[in-house]
Amino acid sequence: MSVQVEKLEKNMAKLTIEVPVEELEAALQEAYLKNRKKISIPGFRKGKVPRQMIEKMYGPEIFYEDAANALIPDAYEDAVEECGEDIVSSPEIDVTQIEKGKPFIFTAEVALKPEVRLGKYKGVEVAEEDVTVSGQEVDAKIERERENNARNIEITHRPVKDKDMVVLDFEGFVGGVAFDGGKGEDYPLTIGSGAFIPGFEEQLIGAEIGKETEVTVAFPEDYQAEELQGKEAVFKCTIKEIKEKELPALDDEFASEISEFDTLEEYKEDVRAKLTQEKEKEAKEAKEAAVIEAIVDDSDMEIPEAMIQTQQRQMIDEFGQRIRYQGLTMDQYYQMTGASYDKMAEQVRPQAERRIKSRLVLEAVAKAENITATEEEFEEELGLMAQAYQMEIEEIKKTLPERSAKQIREDLAVRKAAEFVVENAKKKA
């Protein structure tokens, strides 16, 4: 395999990757073996048709796509290692030559890590937040605990009111015709949660158990399902259950049940101490963010668009993983909220750019100050990984790719660079 690098504008590059003809032939043969049972030719038993006969009848390109898909991932990874460039985006792949008897050639357009021209990063002046905890904050925290420990009481004597938890059946109609995805049975909903289209939940207030209630709403103009955008819909809803929260009394008994303390006053003091710790932690994080933002503002770098798109995709994937723990897929989330990938990408773009710039300036600070991860710090990080995956640390070391080990060391150096710039910051007068 060989690779040529062509530097483009705006920190982009094109890798031209050539795979030897022998490897292409092996991939074509593998594609034939994988697909031969699916191909029928009169006079041959299924799965026994010679490759030459299939290629003669359908053309040799019948196996090209599978062969290319098999070759590209490893060839690209090898090319990245060989070229030595610092690539910071997913590749845009384009096959330029695939033909029997010739090398397989494809290109990968990628973003390269941009150069950072650091501004001032020592002695940055930032404001520090007040960490005093007020009585109102203590009361609000305790009230949330009461909410968390409330009992759900089934209601049968009155209609739905705000904050109730209901179970309902519903079916939606546009122009009198039911639409896909507009029907639900035994659906749990908290009134006022904002889980449904604006206006839906408010119209359920006053609904009675067992009686059909019509709810009329308009889908947003930018709703994900294009056929519903801006359309008025009528939902026929039937409330099947109503429940409301009953809060526990605010007394010593409540304090002893939810904490290690015997009295309400002792519990309140503990809440104040924990809120103070939280505020101190938040203040530290806010200070770090402010220091890094100031350094970013005083530095100069040109971020390739592909790098931003890769970060956006990563952030949306992270969000998708989080909601999967709640039993939702991204498609279900889009349907429920009217969102879409493009809308989410636009929404997270500012944060994606901040993440990229923050990381780049901290890497530059680490380089400027010769900040690196020690072996002890690296070993400690591997120990945490081993604990998380319930593996022995030696097993982690054996299975950890060199690239991943390098990434861990870089991440540790970046963390230390963040600590360095915060330690060297000054309080704004």
PDB file of C-alpha atoms in Angstrom, residues 55-297:
ATOM      1  CA  GLU A  55     -18.300 -12.191 -13.986  1.00  0.00           C
ATOM      2  CA  LYS A  56     -18.883 -13.100 -17.629  1.00  0.00           C
ATOM      3  CA  MET A  57     -22.652 -12.913 -17.239  1.00  0.00           C
ATOM      4  CA  TYR A  58     -22.952  -9.927 -14.896  1.00  0.00           C
ATOM      5  CA  GLY A  59     -19.627  -8.161 -15.410  1.00  0.00           C
ATOM      6  CA  PRO A  60     -16.613  -8.177 -13.029  1.00  0.00           C
ATOM      7  CA  GLU A  61     -18.000  -5.085 -11.280  1.00  0.00           C
ATOM      8  CA  ILE A  62     -20.592  -7.287  -9.558  1.00  0.00           C
ATOM      9  CA  PHE A  63     -18.074  -7.837  -6.740  1.00  0.00           C
ATOM     10  CA  TYR A  64     -16.466  -4.381  -6.741  1.00  0.00           C
ATOM     11  CA  GLU A  65     -18.616  -2.783  -4.038  1.00  0.00           C
ATOM     12  CA  ASP A  66     -18.111  -5.581  -1.496  1.00  0.00           C
ATOM     13  CA  ALA A  67     -14.380  -5.708  -2.260  1.00  0.00           C
ATOM     14  CA  ALA A  68     -14.006  -1.938  -1.837  1.00  0.00           C
ATOM     15  CA  ASN A  69     -15.956  -1.970   1.432  1.00  0.00           C
ATOM     16  CA  ALA A  70     -13.678  -4.715   2.725  1.00  0.00           C
ATOM     17  CA  LEU A  71     -10.433  -2.987   1.696  1.00  0.00           C
ATOM     18  CA  ILE A  72     -11.070   0.649   2.592  1.00  0.00           C
ATOM     19  CA  PRO A  73     -11.175   0.561   6.432  1.00  0.00           C
ATOM     20  CA  ASP A  74      -7.821  -1.181   6.958  1.00  0.00           C
ATOM     21  CA  ALA A  75      -6.143   0.581   4.048  1.00  0.00           C
ATOM     22  CA  TYR A  76      -7.278   3.959   5.386  1.00  0.00           C
ATOM     23  CA  GLU A  77      -6.034   3.173   8.905  1.00  0.00           C
ATOM     24  CA  ASP A  78      -2.657   2.065   7.503  1.00  0.00           C
ATOM     25  CA  ALA A  79      -2.465   5.228   5.398  1.00  0.00           C
ATOM     26  CA  VAL A  80      -3.146   7.425   8.437  1.00  0.00           C
ATOM     27  CA  GLU A  81      -0.296   5.722  10.287  1.00  0.00           C
ATOM     28  CA  GLU A  82       2.059   5.947   7.314  1.00  0.00           C
ATOM     29  CA  CYS A  83       1.434   9.578   6.373  1.00  0.00           C
ATOM     30  CA  GLY A  84       1.996  10.839   9.935  1.00  0.00           C
ATOM     31  CA  GLU A  85      -0.547  13.653   9.590  1.00  0.00           C
ATOM     32  CA  ASP A  86      -2.659  14.688  12.590  1.00  0.00           C
ATOM     33  CA  ILE A  87      -6.140  13.954  11.218  1.00  0.00           C
ATOM     34  CA  VAL A  88      -9.105  15.376  13.151  1.00  0.00           C
ATOM     35  CA  SER A  89     -12.171  14.421  11.106  1.00  0.00           C
ATOM     36  CA  SER A  90     -13.905  11.459   9.581  1.00  0.00           C
ATOM     37  CA  PRO A  91     -12.725  10.845   5.988  1.00  0.00           C
ATOM     38  CA  GLU A  92     -14.732  11.693   2.880  1.00  0.00           C
ATOM     39  CA  ILE A  93     -14.040   8.613   0.728  1.00  0.00           C
ATOM     40  CA  ASP A  94     -14.068   8.562  -3.073  1.00  0.00           C
ATOM     41  CA  VAL A  95     -13.110   5.487  -5.136  1.00  0.00           C
ATOM     42  CA  THR A  96     -11.091   6.570  -8.177  1.00  0.00           C
ATOM     43  CA  GLN A  97      -9.977   3.215  -9.586  1.00  0.00           C
ATOM     44  CA  ILE A  98     -11.287  -0.303  -9.118  1.00  0.00           C
ATOM     45  CA  GLU A  99     -10.651  -2.727 -11.948  1.00  0.00           C
ATOM     46  CA  LYS A 100      -9.468  -6.314 -12.176  1.00  0.00           C
ATOM     47  CA  GLY A 101      -5.750  -6.543 -12.762  1.00  0.00           C
ATOM     48  CA  LYS A 102      -5.050  -2.998 -11.561  1.00  0.00           C
ATOM     49  CA  PRO A 103      -4.304  -1.501  -8.136  1.00  0.00           C
ATOM     50  CA  PHE A 104      -7.291  -0.292  -6.142  1.00  0.00           C
ATOM     51  CA  ILE A 105      -7.103   3.496  -5.655  1.00  0.00           C
ATOM     52  CA  PHE A 106      -9.279   5.701  -3.504  1.00  0.00           C
ATOM     53  CA  THR A 107      -9.002   9.142  -1.940  1.00  0.00           C
ATOM     54  CA  ALA A 108      -9.834  10.294   1.575  1.00  0.00           C
ATOM     55  CA  GLU A 109     -10.431  13.989   2.161  1.00  0.00           C
ATOM     56  CA  VAL A 110      -9.759  14.857   5.798  1.00  0.00           C
ATOM     57  CA  ALA A 111      -9.269  17.791   8.137  1.00  0.00           C
ATOM     58  CA  LEU A 112      -5.845  18.321   9.694  1.00  0.00           C
ATOM     59  CA  LYS A 113      -5.324  19.652  13.181  1.00  0.00           C
ATOM     60  CA  PRO A 114      -4.944  23.434  12.792  1.00  0.00           C
ATOM     61  CA  GLU A 115      -2.006  25.389  14.107  1.00  0.00           C
ATOM     62  CA  VAL A 116      -2.771  27.470  17.197  1.00  0.00           C
ATOM     63  CA  ARG A 117      -1.120  30.841  17.719  1.00  0.00           C
ATOM     64  CA  LEU A 118      -1.422  31.212  21.480  1.00  0.00           C
ATOM     65  CA  GLY A 119      -2.148  34.563  23.034  1.00  0.00           C
ATOM     66  CA  LYS A 120      -1.877  35.294  26.743  1.00  0.00           C
ATOM     67  CA  TYR A 121      -2.412  32.172  28.838  1.00  0.00           C
ATOM     68  CA  LYS A 122      -0.679  33.016  32.137  1.00  0.00           C
ATOM     69  CA  GLY A 123      -2.067  35.631  34.496  1.00  0.00           C
ATOM     70  CA  VAL A 124      -5.510  35.667  32.850  1.00  0.00           C
ATOM     71  CA  GLU A 125      -7.941  37.755  34.896  1.00  0.00           C
ATOM     72  CA  VAL A 126     -11.380  36.254  35.578  1.00  0.00           C
ATOM     73  CA  ALA A 127     -14.221  36.893  38.026  1.00  0.00           C
ATOM     74  CA  GLU A 128     -14.798  34.389  40.804  1.00  0.00           C
ATOM     75  CA  GLU A 129     -18.310  33.310  41.760  1.00  0.00           C
ATOM     76  CA  ASP A 130     -19.862  33.673  45.216  1.00  0.00           C
ATOM     77  CA  VAL A 131     -20.314  30.280  46.893  1.00  0.00           C
ATOM     78  CA  THR A 132     -22.581  31.449  49.720  1.00  0.00           C
ATOM     79  CA  VAL A 133     -25.695  29.291  50.115  1.00  0.00           C
ATOM     80  CA  SER A 134     -28.911  31.145  50.981  1.00  0.00           C
ATOM     81  CA  GLY A 135     -31.777  29.910  53.121  1.00  0.00           C
ATOM     82  CA  GLN A 136     -34.020  29.914  50.042  1.00  0.00           C
ATOM     83  CA  GLU A 137     -31.658  27.526  48.282  1.00  0.00           C
ATOM     84  CA  VAL A 138     -31.694  25.162  51.272  1.00  0.00           C
ATOM     85  CA  ASP A 139     -35.511  25.267  51.343  1.00  0.00           C
ATOM     86  CA  ALA A 140     -35.732  24.639  47.605  1.00  0.00           C
ATOM     87  CA  LYS A 141     -33.434  21.601  47.867  1.00  0.00           C
ATOM     88  CA  ILE A 142     -35.507  20.158  50.711  1.00  0.00           C
ATOM     89  CA  GLU A 143     -38.697  20.803  48.744  1.00  0.00           C
ATOM     90  CA  ARG A 144     -37.251  18.788  45.844  1.00  0.00           C
ATOM     91  CA  GLU A 145     -36.560  15.946  48.276  1.00  0.00           C
ATOM     92  CA  ARG A 146     -40.183  16.107  49.392  1.00  0.00           C
ATOM     93  CA  GLU A 147     -41.220  15.879  45.741  1.00  0.00           C
ATOM     94  CA  ASN A 148     -38.936  12.867  45.241  1.00  0.00           C
ATOM     95  CA  ASN A 149     -40.423  11.141  48.278  1.00  0.00           C
ATOM     96  CA  ALA A 150     -44.029  11.961  47.488  1.00  0.00           C
ATOM     97  CA  ARG A 151     -46.655   9.253  47.181  1.00  0.00           C
ATOM     98  CA  ASN A 152     -48.670   8.922  44.003  1.00  0.00           C
ATOM     99  CA  ILE A 153     -52.325   8.908  44.981  1.00  0.00           C
ATOM    100  CA  GLU A 154     -54.888   7.569  42.532  1.00  0.00           C
ATOM    101  CA  ILE A 155     -57.663  10.081  41.851  1.00  0.00           C
ATOM    102  CA  THR A 156     -61.187   9.114  40.813  1.00  0.00           C
ATOM    103  CA  HIS A 157     -63.336  11.984  42.133  1.00  0.00           C
ATOM    104  CA  ARG A 158     -62.198  14.891  39.949  1.00  0.00           C
ATOM    105  CA  PRO A 159     -60.992  15.739  36.409  1.00  0.00           C
ATOM    106  CA  VAL A 160     -57.385  16.271  35.326  1.00  0.00           C
ATOM    107  CA  LYS A 161     -55.487  19.277  36.655  1.00  0.00           C
ATOM    108  CA  ASP A 162     -52.004  20.670  36.081  1.00  0.00           C
ATOM    109  CA  LYS A 163     -49.094  18.484  37.310  1.00  0.00           C
ATOM    110  CA  ASP A 164     -51.257  15.348  37.388  1.00  0.00           C
ATOM    111  CA  MET A 165     -49.808  12.082  36.112  1.00  0.00           C
ATOM    112  CA  VAL A 166     -52.220  10.465  33.703  1.00  0.00           C
ATOM    113  CA  VAL A 167     -52.469   7.345  31.580  1.00  0.00           C
ATOM    114  CA  LEU A 168     -54.317   7.878  28.306  1.00  0.00           C
ATOM    115  CA  ASP A 169     -55.178   6.466  24.911  1.00  0.00           C
ATOM    116  CA  PHE A 170     -55.008   8.842  21.960  1.00  0.00           C
ATOM    117  CA  GLU A 171     -55.281   8.879  18.189  1.00  0.00           C
ATOM    118  CA  GLY A 172     -54.469  11.804  15.922  1.00  0.00           C
ATOM    119  CA  PHE A 173     -56.269  12.863  12.725  1.00  0.00           C
ATOM    120  CA  VAL A 174     -55.403  15.398  10.042  1.00  0.00           C
ATOM    121  CA  GLY A 175     -58.341  16.339   7.844  1.00  0.00           C
ATOM    122  CA  GLY A 176     -60.292  13.491   9.423  1.00  0.00           C
ATOM    123  CA  VAL A 177     -57.683  10.874   8.438  1.00  0.00           C
ATOM    124  CA  ALA A 178     -55.519   9.066  11.000  1.00  0.00           C
ATOM    125  CA  PHE A 179     -51.776   9.524  10.422  1.00  0.00           C
ATOM    126  CA  ASP A 180     -48.812   7.242  11.100  1.00  0.00           C
ATOM    127  CA  GLY A 181     -47.269   7.592  14.552  1.00  0.00           C
ATOM    128  CA  GLY A 182     -50.291   9.468  15.901  1.00  0.00           C
ATOM    129  CA  LYS A 183     -51.727   6.676  18.025  1.00  0.00           C
ATOM    130  CA  GLY A 184     -50.842   5.591  21.551  1.00  0.00           C
ATOM    131  CA  GLU A 185     -52.364   3.296  24.158  1.00  0.00           C
ATOM    132  CA  ASP A 186     -51.802   3.321  27.930  1.00  0.00           C
ATOM    133  CA  TYR A 187     -49.432   6.244  27.426  1.00  0.00           C
ATOM    134  CA  PRO A 188     -48.039   7.793  30.657  1.00  0.00           C
ATOM    135  CA  LEU A 189     -47.933  11.596  30.665  1.00  0.00           C
ATOM    136  CA  THR A 190     -47.331  14.267  33.302  1.00  0.00           C
ATOM    137  CA  ILE A 191     -49.420  17.332  32.572  1.00  0.00           C
ATOM    138  CA  GLY A 192     -47.180  20.362  32.118  1.00  0.00           C
ATOM    139  CA  SER A 193     -44.054  18.323  31.308  1.00  0.00           C
ATOM    140  CA  GLY A 194     -43.871  19.656  27.744  1.00  0.00           C
ATOM    141  CA  ALA A 195     -43.400  16.138  26.363  1.00  0.00           C
ATOM    142  CA  PHE A 196     -46.061  16.626  23.671  1.00  0.00           C
ATOM    143  CA  ILE A 197     -46.640  19.229  20.976  1.00  0.00           C
ATOM    144  CA  PRO A 198     -47.269  22.712  22.473  1.00  0.00           C
ATOM    145  CA  GLY A 199     -50.904  23.103  23.509  1.00  0.00           C
ATOM    146  CA  PHE A 200     -51.644  19.382  23.788  1.00  0.00           C
ATOM    147  CA  GLU A 201     -51.219  18.884  27.524  1.00  0.00           C
ATOM    148  CA  GLU A 202     -52.977  22.109  28.532  1.00  0.00           C
ATOM    149  CA  GLN A 203     -56.150  20.981  26.726  1.00  0.00           C
ATOM    150  CA  LEU A 204     -56.298  17.800  28.810  1.00  0.00           C
ATOM    151  CA  ILE A 205     -56.862  19.859  31.966  1.00  0.00           C
ATOM    152  CA  GLY A 206     -60.494  19.299  32.935  1.00  0.00           C
ATOM    153  CA  ALA A 207     -60.756  15.942  31.143  1.00  0.00           C
ATOM    154  CA  GLU A 208     -62.603  13.212  33.036  1.00  0.00           C
ATOM    155  CA  ILE A 209     -61.738   9.537  33.322  1.00  0.00           C
ATOM    156  CA  GLY A 210     -63.383   7.416  30.635  1.00  0.00           C
ATOM    157  CA  LYS A 211     -64.730  10.356  28.629  1.00  0.00           C
ATOM    158  CA  GLU A 212     -63.341  11.164  25.202  1.00  0.00           C
ATOM    159  CA  THR A 213     -61.719  14.588  24.946  1.00  0.00           C
ATOM    160  CA  GLU A 214     -60.726  16.246  21.675  1.00  0.00           C
ATOM    161  CA  VAL A 215     -57.446  18.145  21.586  1.00  0.00           C
ATOM    162  CA  THR A 216     -56.700  20.406  18.617  1.00  0.00           C
ATOM    163  CA  VAL A 217     -53.097  21.419  17.959  1.00  0.00           C
ATOM    164  CA  ALA A 218     -50.981  22.646  15.049  1.00  0.00           C
ATOM    165  CA  PHE A 219     -47.752  20.878  14.185  1.00  0.00           C
ATOM    166  CA  PRO A 220     -44.725  23.206  14.062  1.00  0.00           C
ATOM    167  CA  GLU A 221     -43.676  24.441  10.627  1.00  0.00           C
ATOM    168  CA  ASP A 222     -40.321  22.711  11.089  1.00  0.00           C
ATOM    169  CA  TYR A 223     -41.758  19.403  12.358  1.00  0.00           C
ATOM    170  CA  GLN A 224     -39.642  16.388  11.408  1.00  0.00           C
ATOM    171  CA  ALA A 225     -42.381  14.617   9.446  1.00  0.00           C
ATOM    172  CA  GLU A 226     -42.721  16.881   6.397  1.00  0.00           C
ATOM    173  CA  GLU A 227     -46.267  15.718   5.638  1.00  0.00           C
ATOM    174  CA  LEU A 228     -47.387  17.084   9.040  1.00  0.00           C
ATOM    175  CA  GLN A 229     -45.536  20.412   9.012  1.00  0.00           C
ATOM    176  CA  GLY A 230     -47.901  23.282   9.853  1.00  0.00           C
ATOM    177  CA  LYS A 231     -50.953  20.990   9.730  1.00  0.00           C
ATOM    178  CA  GLU A 232     -53.769  21.204  12.243  1.00  0.00           C
ATOM    179  CA  ALA A 233     -54.454  17.889  13.971  1.00  0.00           C
ATOM    180  CA  VAL A 234     -57.283  16.648  16.173  1.00  0.00           C
ATOM    181  CA  PHE A 235     -56.392  14.073  18.811  1.00  0.00           C
ATOM    182  CA  LYS A 236     -59.157  11.960  20.328  1.00  0.00           C
ATOM    183  CA  CYS A 237     -58.006  11.255  23.883  1.00  0.00           C
ATOM    184  CA  THR A 238     -59.405   9.092  26.666  1.00  0.00           C
ATOM    185  CA  ILE A 239     -58.023   9.452  30.197  1.00  0.00           C
ATOM    186  CA  LYS A 240     -57.766   6.037  31.874  1.00  0.00           C
ATOM    187  CA  GLU A 241     -55.970   6.939  35.122  1.00  0.00           C
ATOM    188  CA  ILE A 242     -55.227  10.085  37.142  1.00  0.00           C
ATOM    189  CA  LYS A 243     -52.659  10.301  39.923  1.00  0.00           C
ATOM    190  CA  GLU A 244     -51.353  13.214  41.974  1.00  0.00           C
ATOM    191  CA  LYS A 245     -48.425  13.610  44.349  1.00  0.00           C
ATOM    192  CA  GLU A 246     -48.934  13.755  48.100  1.00  0.00           C
ATOM    193  CA  LEU A 247     -45.944  15.408  49.779  1.00  0.00           C
ATOM    194  CA  PRO A 248     -44.660  14.168  53.168  1.00  0.00           C
ATOM    195  CA  ALA A 249     -44.876  16.523  56.164  1.00  0.00           C
ATOM    196  CA  LEU A 250     -41.781  18.660  56.755  1.00  0.00           C
ATOM    197  CA  ASP A 251     -40.765  17.465  60.227  1.00  0.00           C
ATOM    198  CA  ASP A 252     -38.212  15.427  62.186  1.00  0.00           C
ATOM    199  CA  GLU A 253     -39.783  12.164  61.012  1.00  0.00           C
ATOM    200  CA  PHE A 254     -39.278  13.174  57.362  1.00  0.00           C
ATOM    201  CA  ALA A 255     -35.631  14.105  58.088  1.00  0.00           C
ATOM    202  CA  SER A 256     -34.922  10.787  59.827  1.00  0.00           C
ATOM    203  CA  GLU A 257     -36.504   8.786  56.994  1.00  0.00           C
ATOM    204  CA  ILE A 258     -34.468  10.305  54.170  1.00  0.00           C
ATOM    205  CA  SER A 259     -31.181  10.995  55.975  1.00  0.00           C
ATOM    206  CA  GLU A 260     -28.894   9.845  58.765  1.00  0.00           C
ATOM    207  CA  PHE A 261     -30.082  12.705  60.997  1.00  0.00           C
ATOM    208  CA  ASP A 262     -32.713  12.638  63.743  1.00  0.00           C
ATOM    209  CA  THR A 263     -33.924  16.207  63.455  1.00  0.00           C
ATOM    210  CA  LEU A 264     -34.989  18.538  60.702  1.00  0.00           C
ATOM    211  CA  GLU A 265     -32.469  21.187  61.799  1.00  0.00           C
ATOM    212  CA  GLU A 266     -29.543  18.738  61.572  1.00  0.00           C
ATOM    213  CA  TYR A 267     -30.752  17.681  58.141  1.00  0.00           C
ATOM    214  CA  LYS A 268     -30.964  21.312  57.011  1.00  0.00           C
ATOM    215  CA  GLU A 269     -27.370  21.966  58.105  1.00  0.00           C
ATOM    216  CA  ASP A 270     -26.193  18.928  56.145  1.00  0.00           C
ATOM    217  CA  VAL A 271     -28.094  20.136  53.080  1.00  0.00           C
ATOM    218  CA  ARG A 272     -26.410  23.541  53.422  1.00  0.00           C
ATOM    219  CA  ALA A 273     -22.943  21.917  53.678  1.00  0.00           C
ATOM    220  CA  LYS A 274     -23.544  19.775  50.588  1.00  0.00           C
ATOM    221  CA  LEU A 275     -24.915  22.697  48.596  1.00  0.00           C
ATOM    222  CA  THR A 276     -21.805  24.665  49.545  1.00  0.00           C
ATOM    223  CA  GLN A 277     -19.607  21.837  48.230  1.00  0.00           C
ATOM    224  CA  GLU A 278     -21.626  21.779  45.012  1.00  0.00           C
ATOM    225  CA  LYS A 279     -21.298  25.533  44.598  1.00  0.00           C
ATOM    226  CA  GLU A 280     -17.556  25.378  45.196  1.00  0.00           C
ATOM    227  CA  LYS A 281     -17.241  22.651  42.565  1.00  0.00           C
ATOM    228  CA  GLU A 282     -19.393  24.626  40.102  1.00  0.00           C
ATOM    229  CA  ALA A 283     -17.395  27.786  40.806  1.00  0.00           C
ATOM    230  CA  LYS A 284     -14.157  25.924  40.113  1.00  0.00           C
ATOM    231  CA  GLU A 285     -15.553  24.589  36.833  1.00  0.00           C
ATOM    232  CA  ALA A 286     -16.883  28.040  35.896  1.00  0.00           C
ATOM    233  CA  LYS A 287     -13.500  29.602  36.610  1.00  0.00           C
ATOM    234  CA  GLU A 288     -11.763  27.012  34.449  1.00  0.00           C
ATOM    235  CA  ALA A 289     -14.246  27.605  31.628  1.00  0.00           C
ATOM    236  CA  ALA A 290     -13.781  31.394  31.896  1.00  0.00           C
ATOM    237  CA  VAL A 291      -9.987  31.124  31.874  1.00  0.00           C
ATOM    238  CA  ILE A 292      -9.997  28.826  28.842  1.00  0.00           C
ATOM    239  CA  GLU A 293     -12.514  31.037  27.030  1.00  0.00           C
ATOM    240  CA  ALA A 294     -10.276  34.063  27.628  1.00  0.00           C
ATOM    241  CA  ILE A 295      -7.279  32.181  26.236  1.00  0.00           C
ATOM    242  CA  VAL A 296      -9.308  31.064  23.210  1.00  0.00           C
ATOM    243  CA  ASP A 297     -10.429  34.652  22.562  1.00  0.00           C
TER     244      ASP A 297
END
